[in-house]
Short mmCIF file of C-alpha atoms in Angstrom, two decimals:
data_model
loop_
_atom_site.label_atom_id
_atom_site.label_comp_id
_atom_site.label_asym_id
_atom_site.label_seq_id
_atom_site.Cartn_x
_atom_site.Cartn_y
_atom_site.Cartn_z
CA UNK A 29 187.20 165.46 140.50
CA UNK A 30 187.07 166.86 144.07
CA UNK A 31 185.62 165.10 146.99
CA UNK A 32 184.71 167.06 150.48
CA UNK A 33 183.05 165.70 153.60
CA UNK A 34 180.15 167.41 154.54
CA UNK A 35 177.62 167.40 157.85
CA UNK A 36 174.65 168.78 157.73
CA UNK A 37 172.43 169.15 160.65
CA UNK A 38 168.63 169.79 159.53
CA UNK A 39 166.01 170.69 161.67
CA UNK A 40 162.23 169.68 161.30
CA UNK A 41 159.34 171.48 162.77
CA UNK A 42 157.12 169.28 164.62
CA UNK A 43 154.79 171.99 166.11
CA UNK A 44 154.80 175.50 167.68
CA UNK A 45 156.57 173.92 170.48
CA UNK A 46 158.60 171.09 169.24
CA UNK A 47 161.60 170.52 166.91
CA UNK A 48 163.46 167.60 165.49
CA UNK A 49 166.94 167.95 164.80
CA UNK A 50 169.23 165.21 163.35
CA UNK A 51 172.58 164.74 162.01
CA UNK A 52 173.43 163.72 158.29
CA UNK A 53 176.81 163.15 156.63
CA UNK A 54 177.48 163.37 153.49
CA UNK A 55 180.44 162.38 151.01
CA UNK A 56 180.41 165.35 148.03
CA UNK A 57 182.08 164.69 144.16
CA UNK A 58 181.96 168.11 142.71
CA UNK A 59 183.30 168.17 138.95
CA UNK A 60 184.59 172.24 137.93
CA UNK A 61 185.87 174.10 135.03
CA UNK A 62 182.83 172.82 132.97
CA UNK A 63 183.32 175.12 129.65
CA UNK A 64 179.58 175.85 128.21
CA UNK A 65 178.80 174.71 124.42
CA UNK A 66 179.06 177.07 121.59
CA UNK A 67 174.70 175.67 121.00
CA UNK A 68 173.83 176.89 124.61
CA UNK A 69 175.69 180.04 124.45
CA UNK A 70 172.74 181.66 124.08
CA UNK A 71 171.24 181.61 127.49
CA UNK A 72 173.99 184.22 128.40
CA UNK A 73 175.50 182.19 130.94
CA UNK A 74 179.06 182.91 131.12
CA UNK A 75 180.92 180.84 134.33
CA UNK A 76 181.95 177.97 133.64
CA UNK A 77 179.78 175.34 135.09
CA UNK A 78 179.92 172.66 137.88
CA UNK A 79 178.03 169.69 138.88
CA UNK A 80 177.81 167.47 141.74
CA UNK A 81 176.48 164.50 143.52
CA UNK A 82 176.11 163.63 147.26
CA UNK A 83 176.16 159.85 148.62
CA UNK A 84 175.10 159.87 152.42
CA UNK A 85 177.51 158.22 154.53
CA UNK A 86 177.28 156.35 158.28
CA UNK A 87 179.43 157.42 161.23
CA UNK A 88 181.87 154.78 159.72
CA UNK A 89 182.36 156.45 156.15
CA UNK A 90 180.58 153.82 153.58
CA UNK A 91 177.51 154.58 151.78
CA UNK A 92 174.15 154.58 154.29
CA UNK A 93 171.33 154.46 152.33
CA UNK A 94 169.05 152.84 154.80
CA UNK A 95 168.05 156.55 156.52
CA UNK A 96 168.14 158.16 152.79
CA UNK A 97 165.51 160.76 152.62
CA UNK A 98 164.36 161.24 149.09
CA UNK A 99 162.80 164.04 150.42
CA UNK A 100 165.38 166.40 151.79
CA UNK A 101 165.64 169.55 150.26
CA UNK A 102 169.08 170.34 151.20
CA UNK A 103 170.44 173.41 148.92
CA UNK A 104 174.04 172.93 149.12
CA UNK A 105 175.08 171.18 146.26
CA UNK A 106 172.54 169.12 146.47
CA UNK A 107 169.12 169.41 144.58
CA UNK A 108 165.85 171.47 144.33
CA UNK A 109 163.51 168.34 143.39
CA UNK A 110 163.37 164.59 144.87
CA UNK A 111 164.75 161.94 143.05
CA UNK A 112 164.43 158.59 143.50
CA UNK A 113 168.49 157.51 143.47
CA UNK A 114 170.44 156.70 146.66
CA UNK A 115 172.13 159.73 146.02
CA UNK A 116 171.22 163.28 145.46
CA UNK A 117 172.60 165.97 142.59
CA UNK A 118 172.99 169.17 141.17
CA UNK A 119 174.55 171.86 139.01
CA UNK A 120 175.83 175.85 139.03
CA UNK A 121 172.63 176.33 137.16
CA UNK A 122 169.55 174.08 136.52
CA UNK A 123 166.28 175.98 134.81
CA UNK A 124 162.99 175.38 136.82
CA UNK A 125 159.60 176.40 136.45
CA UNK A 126 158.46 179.26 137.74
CA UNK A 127 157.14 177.61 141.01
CA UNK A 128 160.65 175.67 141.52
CA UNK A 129 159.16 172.23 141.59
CA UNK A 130 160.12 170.74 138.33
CA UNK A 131 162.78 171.22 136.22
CA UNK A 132 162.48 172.24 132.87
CA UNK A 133 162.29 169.75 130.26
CA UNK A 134 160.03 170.83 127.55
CA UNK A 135 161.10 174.96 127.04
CA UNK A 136 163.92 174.64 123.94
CA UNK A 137 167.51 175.65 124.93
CA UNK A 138 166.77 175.51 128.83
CA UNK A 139 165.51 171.56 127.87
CA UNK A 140 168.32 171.44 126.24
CA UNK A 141 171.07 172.84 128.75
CA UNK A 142 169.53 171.13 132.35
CA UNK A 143 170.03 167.84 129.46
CA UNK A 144 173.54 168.79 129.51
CA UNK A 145 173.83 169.16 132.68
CA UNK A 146 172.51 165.68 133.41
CA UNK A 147 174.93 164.35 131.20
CA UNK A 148 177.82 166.36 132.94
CA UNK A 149 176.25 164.32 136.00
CA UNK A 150 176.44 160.81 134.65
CA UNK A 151 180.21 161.88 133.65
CA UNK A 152 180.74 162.57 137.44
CA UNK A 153 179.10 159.91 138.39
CA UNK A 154 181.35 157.20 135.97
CA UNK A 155 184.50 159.51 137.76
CA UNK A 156 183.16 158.92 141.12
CA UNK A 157 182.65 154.92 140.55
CA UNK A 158 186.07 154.70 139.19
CA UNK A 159 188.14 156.44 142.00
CA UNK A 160 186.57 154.45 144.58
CA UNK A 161 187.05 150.87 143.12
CA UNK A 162 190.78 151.83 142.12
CA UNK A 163 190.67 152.93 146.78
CA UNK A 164 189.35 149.31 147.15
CA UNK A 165 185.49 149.85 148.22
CA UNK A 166 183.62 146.85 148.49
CA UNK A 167 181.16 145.73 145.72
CA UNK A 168 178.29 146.47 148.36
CA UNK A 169 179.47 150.01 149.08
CA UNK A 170 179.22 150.63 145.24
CA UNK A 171 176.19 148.87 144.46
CA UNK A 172 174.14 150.69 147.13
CA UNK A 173 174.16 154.12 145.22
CA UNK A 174 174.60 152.77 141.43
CA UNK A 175 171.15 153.87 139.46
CA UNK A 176 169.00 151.29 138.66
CA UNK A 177 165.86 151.90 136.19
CA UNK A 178 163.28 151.30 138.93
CA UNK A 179 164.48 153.90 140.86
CA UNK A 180 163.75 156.89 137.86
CA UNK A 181 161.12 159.55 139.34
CA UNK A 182 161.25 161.90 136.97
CA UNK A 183 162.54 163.21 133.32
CA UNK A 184 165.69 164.60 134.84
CA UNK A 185 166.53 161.14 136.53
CA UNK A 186 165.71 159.16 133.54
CA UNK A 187 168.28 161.09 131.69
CA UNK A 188 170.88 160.73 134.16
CA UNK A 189 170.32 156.73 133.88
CA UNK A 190 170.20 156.56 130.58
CA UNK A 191 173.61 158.91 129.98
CA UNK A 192 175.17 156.84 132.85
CA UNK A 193 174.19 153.16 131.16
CA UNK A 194 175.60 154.44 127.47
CA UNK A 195 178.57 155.09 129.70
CA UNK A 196 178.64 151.11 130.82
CA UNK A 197 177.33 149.85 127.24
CA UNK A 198 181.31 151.96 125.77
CA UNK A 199 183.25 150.31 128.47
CA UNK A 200 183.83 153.55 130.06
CA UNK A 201 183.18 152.01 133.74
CA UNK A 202 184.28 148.58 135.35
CA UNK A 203 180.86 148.67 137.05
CA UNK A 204 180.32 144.50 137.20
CA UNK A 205 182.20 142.60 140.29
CA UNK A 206 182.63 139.22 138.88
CA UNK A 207 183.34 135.31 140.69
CA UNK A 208 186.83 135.89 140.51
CA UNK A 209 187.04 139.15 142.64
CA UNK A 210 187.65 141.19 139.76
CA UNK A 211 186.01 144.26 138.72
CA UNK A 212 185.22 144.08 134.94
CA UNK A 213 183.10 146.23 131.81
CA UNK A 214 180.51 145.10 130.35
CA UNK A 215 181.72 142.31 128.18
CA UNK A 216 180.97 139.01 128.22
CA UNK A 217 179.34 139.43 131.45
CA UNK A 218 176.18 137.24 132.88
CA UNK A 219 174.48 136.50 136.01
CA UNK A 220 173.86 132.71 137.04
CA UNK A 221 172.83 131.97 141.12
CA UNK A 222 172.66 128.33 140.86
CA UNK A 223 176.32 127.38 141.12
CA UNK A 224 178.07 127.73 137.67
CA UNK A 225 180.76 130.13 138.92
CA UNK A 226 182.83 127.38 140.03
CA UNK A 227 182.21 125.63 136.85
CA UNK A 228 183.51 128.23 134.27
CA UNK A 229 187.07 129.45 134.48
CA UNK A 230 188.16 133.10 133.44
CA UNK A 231 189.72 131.68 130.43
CA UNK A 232 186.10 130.59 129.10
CA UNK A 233 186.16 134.37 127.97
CA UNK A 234 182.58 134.25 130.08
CA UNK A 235 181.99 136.53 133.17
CA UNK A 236 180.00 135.18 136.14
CA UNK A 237 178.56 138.10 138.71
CA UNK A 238 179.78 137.49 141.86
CA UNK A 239 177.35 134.89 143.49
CA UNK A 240 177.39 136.59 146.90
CA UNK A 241 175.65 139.86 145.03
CA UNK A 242 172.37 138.34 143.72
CA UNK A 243 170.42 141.00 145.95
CA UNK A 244 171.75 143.60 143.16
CA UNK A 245 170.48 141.52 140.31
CA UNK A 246 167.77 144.46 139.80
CA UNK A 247 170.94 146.89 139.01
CA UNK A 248 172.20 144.36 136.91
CA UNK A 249 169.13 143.38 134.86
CA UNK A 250 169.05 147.47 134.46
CA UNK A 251 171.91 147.43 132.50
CA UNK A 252 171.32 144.51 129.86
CA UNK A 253 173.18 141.46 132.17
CA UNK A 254 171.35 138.52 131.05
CA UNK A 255 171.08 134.80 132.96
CA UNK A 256 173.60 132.35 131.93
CA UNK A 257 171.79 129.00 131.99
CA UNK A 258 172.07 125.61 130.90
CA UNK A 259 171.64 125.66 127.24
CA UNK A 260 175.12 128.43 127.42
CA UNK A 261 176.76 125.82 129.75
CA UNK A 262 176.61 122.91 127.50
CA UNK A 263 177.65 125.42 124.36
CA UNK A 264 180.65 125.93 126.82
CA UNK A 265 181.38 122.10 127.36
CA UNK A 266 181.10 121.53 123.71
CA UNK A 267 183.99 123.88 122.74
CA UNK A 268 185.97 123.45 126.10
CA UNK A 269 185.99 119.58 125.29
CA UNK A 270 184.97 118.88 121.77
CA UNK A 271 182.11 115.91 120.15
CA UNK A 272 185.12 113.98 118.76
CA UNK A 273 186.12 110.91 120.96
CA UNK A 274 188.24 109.56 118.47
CA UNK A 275 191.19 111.50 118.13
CA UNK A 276 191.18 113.66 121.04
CA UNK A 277 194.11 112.98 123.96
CA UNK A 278 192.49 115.93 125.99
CA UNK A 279 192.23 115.11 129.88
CA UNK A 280 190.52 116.97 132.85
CA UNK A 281 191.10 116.77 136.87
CA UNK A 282 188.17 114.37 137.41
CA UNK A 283 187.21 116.46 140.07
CA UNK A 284 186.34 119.17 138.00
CA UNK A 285 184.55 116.29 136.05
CA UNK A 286 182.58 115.12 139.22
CA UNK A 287 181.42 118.76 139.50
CA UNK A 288 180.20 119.04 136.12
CA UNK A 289 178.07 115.95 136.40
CA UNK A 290 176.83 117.43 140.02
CA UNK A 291 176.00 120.01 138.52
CA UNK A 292 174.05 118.72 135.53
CA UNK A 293 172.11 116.26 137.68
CA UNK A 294 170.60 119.37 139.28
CA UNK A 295 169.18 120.69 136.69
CA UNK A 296 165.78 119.64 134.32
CA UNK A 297 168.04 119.23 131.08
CA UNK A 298 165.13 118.15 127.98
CA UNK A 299 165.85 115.27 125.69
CA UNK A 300 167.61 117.30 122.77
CA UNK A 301 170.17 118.90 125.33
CA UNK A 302 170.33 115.49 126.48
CA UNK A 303 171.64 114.14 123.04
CA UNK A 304 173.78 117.04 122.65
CA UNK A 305 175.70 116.26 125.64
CA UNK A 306 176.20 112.52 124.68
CA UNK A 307 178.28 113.49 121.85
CA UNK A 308 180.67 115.76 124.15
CA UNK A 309 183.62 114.51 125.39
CA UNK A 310 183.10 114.84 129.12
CA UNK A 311 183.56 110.99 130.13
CA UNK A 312 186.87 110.86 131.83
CA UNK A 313 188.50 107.28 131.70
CA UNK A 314 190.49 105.69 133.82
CA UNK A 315 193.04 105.84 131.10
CA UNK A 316 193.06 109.35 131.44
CA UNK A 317 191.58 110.26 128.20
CA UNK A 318 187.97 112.30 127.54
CA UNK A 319 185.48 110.31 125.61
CA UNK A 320 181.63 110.63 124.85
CA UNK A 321 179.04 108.47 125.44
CA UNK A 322 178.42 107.91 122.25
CA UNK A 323 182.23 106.71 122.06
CA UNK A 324 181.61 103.71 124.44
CA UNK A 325 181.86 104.61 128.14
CA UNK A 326 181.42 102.19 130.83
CA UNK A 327 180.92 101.71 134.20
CA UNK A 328 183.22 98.91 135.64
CA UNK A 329 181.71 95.55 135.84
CA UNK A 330 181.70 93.20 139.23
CA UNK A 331 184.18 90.69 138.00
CA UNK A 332 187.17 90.80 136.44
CA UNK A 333 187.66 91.29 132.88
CA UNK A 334 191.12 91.06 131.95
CA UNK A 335 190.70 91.52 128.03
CA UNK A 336 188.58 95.48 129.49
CA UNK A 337 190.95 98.29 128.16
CA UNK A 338 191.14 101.59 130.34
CA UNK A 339 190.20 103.33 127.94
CA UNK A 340 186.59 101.78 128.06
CA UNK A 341 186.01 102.51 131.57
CA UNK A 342 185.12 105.57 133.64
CA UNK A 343 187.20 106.99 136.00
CA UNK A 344 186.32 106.12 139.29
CA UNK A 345 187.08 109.99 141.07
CA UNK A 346 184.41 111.20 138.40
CA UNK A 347 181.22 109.16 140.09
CA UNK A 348 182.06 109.49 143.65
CA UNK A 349 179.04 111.28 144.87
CA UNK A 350 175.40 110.19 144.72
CA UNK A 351 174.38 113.32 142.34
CA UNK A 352 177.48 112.19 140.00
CA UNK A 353 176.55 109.19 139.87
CA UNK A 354 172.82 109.57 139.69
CA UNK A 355 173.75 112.11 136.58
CA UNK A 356 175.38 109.23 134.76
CA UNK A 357 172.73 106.61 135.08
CA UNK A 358 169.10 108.20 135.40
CA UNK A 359 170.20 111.11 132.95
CA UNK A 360 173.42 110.20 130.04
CA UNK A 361 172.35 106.48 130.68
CA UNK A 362 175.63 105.04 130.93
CA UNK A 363 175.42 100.93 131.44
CA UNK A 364 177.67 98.76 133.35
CA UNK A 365 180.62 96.79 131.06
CA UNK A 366 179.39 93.26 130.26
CA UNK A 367 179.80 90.77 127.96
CA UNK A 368 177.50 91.80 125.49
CA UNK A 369 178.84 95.10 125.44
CA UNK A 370 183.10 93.89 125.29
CA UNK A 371 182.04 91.90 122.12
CA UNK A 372 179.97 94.37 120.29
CA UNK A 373 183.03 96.87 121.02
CA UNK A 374 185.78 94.27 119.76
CA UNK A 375 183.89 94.09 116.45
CA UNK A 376 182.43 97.61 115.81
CA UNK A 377 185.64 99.49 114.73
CA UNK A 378 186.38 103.47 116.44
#
């Protein structure tokens, strides 16, 4: 992989008169040495082969895509057709028609060889991603010139894209920039904008997309990231904290707690989800200890109750805020300890 800064100045003729010239800069990965395959030995091309792709750059060296002219025909190392990326391409050799406007795509072993070609180019492109995550570039910088599938104009394009994404789908590529500043393959990865990444912790084995990059979520969706929603969040709570109440002595930072039920209030949960989350243990006593609802969970009554065990009571740190708290009563329907409730527990054994 070689990388060269290039600036090109190019000159458009307004009239007989009048001229526009402007400046561009460019950033160019070449990759050279390419050896040809024995099947496409018989176009009689002997070099070996190179490809390369050209990201346009600001004054300031990171990507500048918002003067990108899809319709510069530059020839030096970059290519003979438009193309609808934030970057442009090329190779040693591409066949074209005879009038230069298209490549070829449907004439046998030239089909075949520009294909190659294209797949050289997704292999530079993977190369090029890689080197400048390991330099540090920002998740914006790389975004801005990673192919997405609205942006395919023509065959050649779509075949970049498609080599390039079978690329991400074998882990070749930490392309996904995820809530805990790390840059991750595609495993176990999701998108969710609607708070969740401070919810699940790396060790959940589940991937949150940065929350700061939902203006990418195109790219993503382009390469098979799917939403994480509720339904996944409460399959998350069930193994993090477990439906039995009985035997568990698992505890939690109530504030962690609080921000669950925050969360939860939030969002339009239906009655089954509503059941499933009465039988997790997410009800943090003042004991310390994680119960259900369905264990016996109360909220502490006005008066004292001296015979009232800890272990019967919610913690106090978990309903602190109005959404907590408005979680717990409108939604789980946890009551207030009374009477009724202290001897119905004392007589219906756990």
């Amino acid at each position: 992989l070689t990388c060269e800064h290039t600036i090109i100045q190019v000159v458009t003729i307004l009239d007989d008169r009048r001229k526009k010239v402007h400046t561009e800069q460019w950033q160019m990965y070449s990759l050279d040495g390419i050896d040809i395959p024995l099947n496409l030995q018989g176009l009689r091309q002997t070099l070996k082969q190179k490809v390369a792709i050209a990201i346009p750059q600001s004054f300031h060296g990171s990507p500048d895509i918002g003067k990108f002219d899809a319709e510069n025909y530059a020839y030096y190392t970059l290519p003979v057709m438009s193309t609808g990326f934030n970057f442009k391409y090329n190779a040693s050799k591409l066949f074209v028609t005879s009038g230069r406007s298209e490549f070829v795509v449907k004439e046998g072993l030239k089909r075949e060889w520009n294909l190659w070609h294209m797949d050289n180019l997704a292999q530079l492109l993977a190369l090029v991603i890689n080197e400048l995550i390991s330099k540090g570039a920002t998740p914006n910088m790389i975004y801005k010139f990673v192919p997405d599938a609205s942006q395919i104009r023509n065959s050649m394009d779509e075949c970049i894209f498609n080599s390039f994404k079978s690329k991400v789908e074998s882990k070749e590529i930490r392309l996904f920039y995820t809530s805990q500043g790390k840059w991750r393959e595609k495993e176990n990865i999701w998108m969710n904008w609607n708070g969740l990444h401070d919810l699940l912790p790396e060790e959940s084995g589940r991937y949150l997309i940065n929350p700061k990059l939902r203006k990418y979520k195109r790219i993503f969706e382009s390469y098979g990231i799917n939403e994480f929603g509720l339904r996944g969040f409460i399959d998350y709570l069930e193994s993090r904290y477990g439906t039995d109440p009985h035997h568990t002595k698992q505890s939690e930072d109530p504030e962690r707690i609080r921000k669950i039920f925050e969360y939860l209030e939030r969002q339009i949960i239906e009655s089954p989800l509503i059941e499933r989350l009465r039988r997790i243990c997410i009800l943090l006593t003042s004991e310390g200890i994680l119960r259900s609802y369905e264990y016996g969970v109360y909220f502490p009554t006005d008066e004292e109750m001296p015979l009232i065990s800890k272990d019967d009571i919610l913690h106090h740190l978990t309903y602190s805020t109005k959404s907590a708290l408005k979680f717990l009563k409108d939604k789980l329907k946890v009551k207030k300890m009374n009477l009724h409730y202290l001897i119905a527990d004392s007589f219906i054994p756990r």
